[in-house]
Short mmCIF file of C-alpha atoms in Angstrom, two decimals:
data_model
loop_
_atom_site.label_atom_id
_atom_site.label_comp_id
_atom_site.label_asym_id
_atom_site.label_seq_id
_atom_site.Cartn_x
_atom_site.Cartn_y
_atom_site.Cartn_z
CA UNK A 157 -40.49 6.69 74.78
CA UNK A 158 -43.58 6.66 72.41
CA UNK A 159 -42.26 6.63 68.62
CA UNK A 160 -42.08 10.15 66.94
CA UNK A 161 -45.44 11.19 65.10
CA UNK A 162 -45.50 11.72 61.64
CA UNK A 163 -46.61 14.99 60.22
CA UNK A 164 -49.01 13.83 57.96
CA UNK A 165 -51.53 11.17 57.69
CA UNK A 166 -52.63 9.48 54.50
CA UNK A 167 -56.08 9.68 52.79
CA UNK A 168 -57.17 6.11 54.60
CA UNK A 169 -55.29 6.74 58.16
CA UNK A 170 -57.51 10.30 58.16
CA UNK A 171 -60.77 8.24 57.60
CA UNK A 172 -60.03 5.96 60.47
CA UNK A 173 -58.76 8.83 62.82
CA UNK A 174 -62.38 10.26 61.89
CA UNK A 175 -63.83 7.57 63.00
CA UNK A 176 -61.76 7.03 66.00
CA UNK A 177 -62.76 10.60 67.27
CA UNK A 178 -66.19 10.31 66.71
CA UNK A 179 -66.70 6.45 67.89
CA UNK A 180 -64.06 6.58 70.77
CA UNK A 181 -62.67 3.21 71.73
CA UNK A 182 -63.46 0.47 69.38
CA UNK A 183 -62.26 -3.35 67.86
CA UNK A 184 -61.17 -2.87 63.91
CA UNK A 185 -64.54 -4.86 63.41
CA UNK A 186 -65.92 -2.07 64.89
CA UNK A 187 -64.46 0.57 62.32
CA UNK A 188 -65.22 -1.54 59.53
CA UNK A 189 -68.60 -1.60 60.66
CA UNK A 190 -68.99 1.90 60.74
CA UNK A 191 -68.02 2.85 57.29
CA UNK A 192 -70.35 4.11 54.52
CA UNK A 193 -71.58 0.73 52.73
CA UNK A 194 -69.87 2.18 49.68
CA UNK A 195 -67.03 3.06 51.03
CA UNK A 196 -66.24 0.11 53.50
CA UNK A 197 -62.60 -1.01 53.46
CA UNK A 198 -61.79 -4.75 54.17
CA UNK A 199 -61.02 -5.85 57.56
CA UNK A 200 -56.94 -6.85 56.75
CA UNK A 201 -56.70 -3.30 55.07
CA UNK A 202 -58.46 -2.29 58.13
CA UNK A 203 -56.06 -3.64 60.61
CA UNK A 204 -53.12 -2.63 58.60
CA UNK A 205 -53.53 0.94 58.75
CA UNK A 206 -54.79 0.88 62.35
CA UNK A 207 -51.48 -0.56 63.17
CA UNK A 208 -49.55 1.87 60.86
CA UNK A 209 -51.45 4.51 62.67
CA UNK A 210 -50.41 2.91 66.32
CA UNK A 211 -46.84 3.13 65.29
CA UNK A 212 -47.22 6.57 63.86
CA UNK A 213 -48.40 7.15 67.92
CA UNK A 214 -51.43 8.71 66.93
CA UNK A 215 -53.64 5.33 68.19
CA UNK A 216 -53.01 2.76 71.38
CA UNK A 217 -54.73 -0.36 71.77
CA UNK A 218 -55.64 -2.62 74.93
CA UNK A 219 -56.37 -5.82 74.71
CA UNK A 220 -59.90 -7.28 75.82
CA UNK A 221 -59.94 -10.90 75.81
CA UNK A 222 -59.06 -11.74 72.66
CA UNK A 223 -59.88 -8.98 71.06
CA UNK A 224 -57.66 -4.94 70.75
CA UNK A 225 -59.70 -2.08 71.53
CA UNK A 226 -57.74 1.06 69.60
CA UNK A 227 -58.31 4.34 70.86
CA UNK A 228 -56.87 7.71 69.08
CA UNK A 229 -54.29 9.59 71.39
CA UNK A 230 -53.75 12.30 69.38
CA UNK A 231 -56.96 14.87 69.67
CA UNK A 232 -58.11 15.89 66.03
CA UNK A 233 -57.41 19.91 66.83
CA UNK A 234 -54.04 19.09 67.70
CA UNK A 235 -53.56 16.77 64.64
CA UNK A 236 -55.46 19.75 62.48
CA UNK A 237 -52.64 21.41 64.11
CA UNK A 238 -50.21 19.36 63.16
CA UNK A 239 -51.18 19.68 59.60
CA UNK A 240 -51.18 23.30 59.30
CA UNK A 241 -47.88 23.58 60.99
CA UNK A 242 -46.62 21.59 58.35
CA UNK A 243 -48.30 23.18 55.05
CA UNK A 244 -47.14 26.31 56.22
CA UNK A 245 -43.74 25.14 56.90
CA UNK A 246 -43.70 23.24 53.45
CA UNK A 247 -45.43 25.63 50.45
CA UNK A 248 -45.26 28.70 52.76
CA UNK A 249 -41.68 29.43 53.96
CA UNK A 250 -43.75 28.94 57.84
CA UNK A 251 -45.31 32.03 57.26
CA UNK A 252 -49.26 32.14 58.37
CA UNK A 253 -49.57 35.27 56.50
CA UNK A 254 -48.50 33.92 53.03
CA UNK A 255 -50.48 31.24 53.96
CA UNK A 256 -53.84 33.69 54.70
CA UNK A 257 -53.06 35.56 51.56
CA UNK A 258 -53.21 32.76 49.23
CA UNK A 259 -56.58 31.54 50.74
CA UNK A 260 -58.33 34.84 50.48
CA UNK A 261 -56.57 35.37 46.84
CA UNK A 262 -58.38 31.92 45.73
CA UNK A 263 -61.97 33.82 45.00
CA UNK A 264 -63.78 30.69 47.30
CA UNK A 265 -64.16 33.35 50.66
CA UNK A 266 -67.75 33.98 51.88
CA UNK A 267 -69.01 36.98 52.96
CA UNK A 268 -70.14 34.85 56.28
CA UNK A 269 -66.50 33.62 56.28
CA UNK A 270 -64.45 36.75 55.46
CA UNK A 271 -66.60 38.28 59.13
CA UNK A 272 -65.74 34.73 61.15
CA UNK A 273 -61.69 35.18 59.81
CA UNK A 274 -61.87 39.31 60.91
CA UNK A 275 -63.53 38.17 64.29
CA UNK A 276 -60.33 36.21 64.85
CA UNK A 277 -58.16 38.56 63.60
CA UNK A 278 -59.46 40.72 66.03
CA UNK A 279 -58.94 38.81 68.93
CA UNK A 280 -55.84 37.61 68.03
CA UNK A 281 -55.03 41.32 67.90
CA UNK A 282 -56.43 42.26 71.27
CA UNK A 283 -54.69 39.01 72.72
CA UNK A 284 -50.86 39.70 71.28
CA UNK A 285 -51.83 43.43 72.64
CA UNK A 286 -52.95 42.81 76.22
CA UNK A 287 -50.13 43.11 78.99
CA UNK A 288 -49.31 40.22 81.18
CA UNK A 289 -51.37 40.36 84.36
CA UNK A 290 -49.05 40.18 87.24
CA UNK A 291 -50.16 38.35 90.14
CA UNK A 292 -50.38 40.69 93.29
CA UNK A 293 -47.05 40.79 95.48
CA UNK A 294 -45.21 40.36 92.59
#
């Protein structure tokens, strides 16, 4: 049985997950090679959160001659998921609309925003409303 996934992921495991889901399967050289100049981590540091990722179960490796390819198992929506789930369950008492109220209270909502978050409303409304289709002969 795959170990239990954390909730969260740290400030460096979310830049290599980023990574990870843009590059696909890659060596750590790889992901080292693929940060900002500026920004580049060493290789051990590298290696040592890829590993504390693959034990976290959100990465797998192969091996490839000598080398471990890592590839991210976890898809970022469902670890987006996975983070919201737990905000809401942590500062929120797991309610989404405490959650929605303190967002829009901050002042930071655009217009073009406020008309993408009622277009979802919306069809979150029309899709708790709709009946269950029943399959004919049933």
């Amino acid at each position: 049985m795959p170990p239990r996934r954390s909730n969260t992921l740290t400030e460096a495991e979310l830049r290599l997950m980023r990574l990870l889901w843009r590059l696909g399967e890659c060596s750590v050289q790889d992901l080292v090679s693929a940060m900002p100049a500026d920004g580049r981590l060493a290789y051990n540091s590298v290696l040592t959160t890829i590993r504390i990722l693959e034990s976290k179960g959100y990465v797998e490796h192969r091996q490839d001659g000598r080398a471990f390819l890592y590839t991210a198992v976890v898809a970022e929506h469902d670890a987006q998921q996975s983070e919201v789930r737990h905000v809401i369950g942590r500062f929120f008492e797991n309610s989404r609309e405490k959650l929605m109220l303190a967002v829009l209270g901050d002042g930071q909502v655009s217009a073009e925003e406020l008309a993408r978050l009622k277009q979802a409303i919306a069809e979150a409304e029309a899709a708790a409303c709709s009946p269950e289709q029943e399959e004919p002969g049933q």
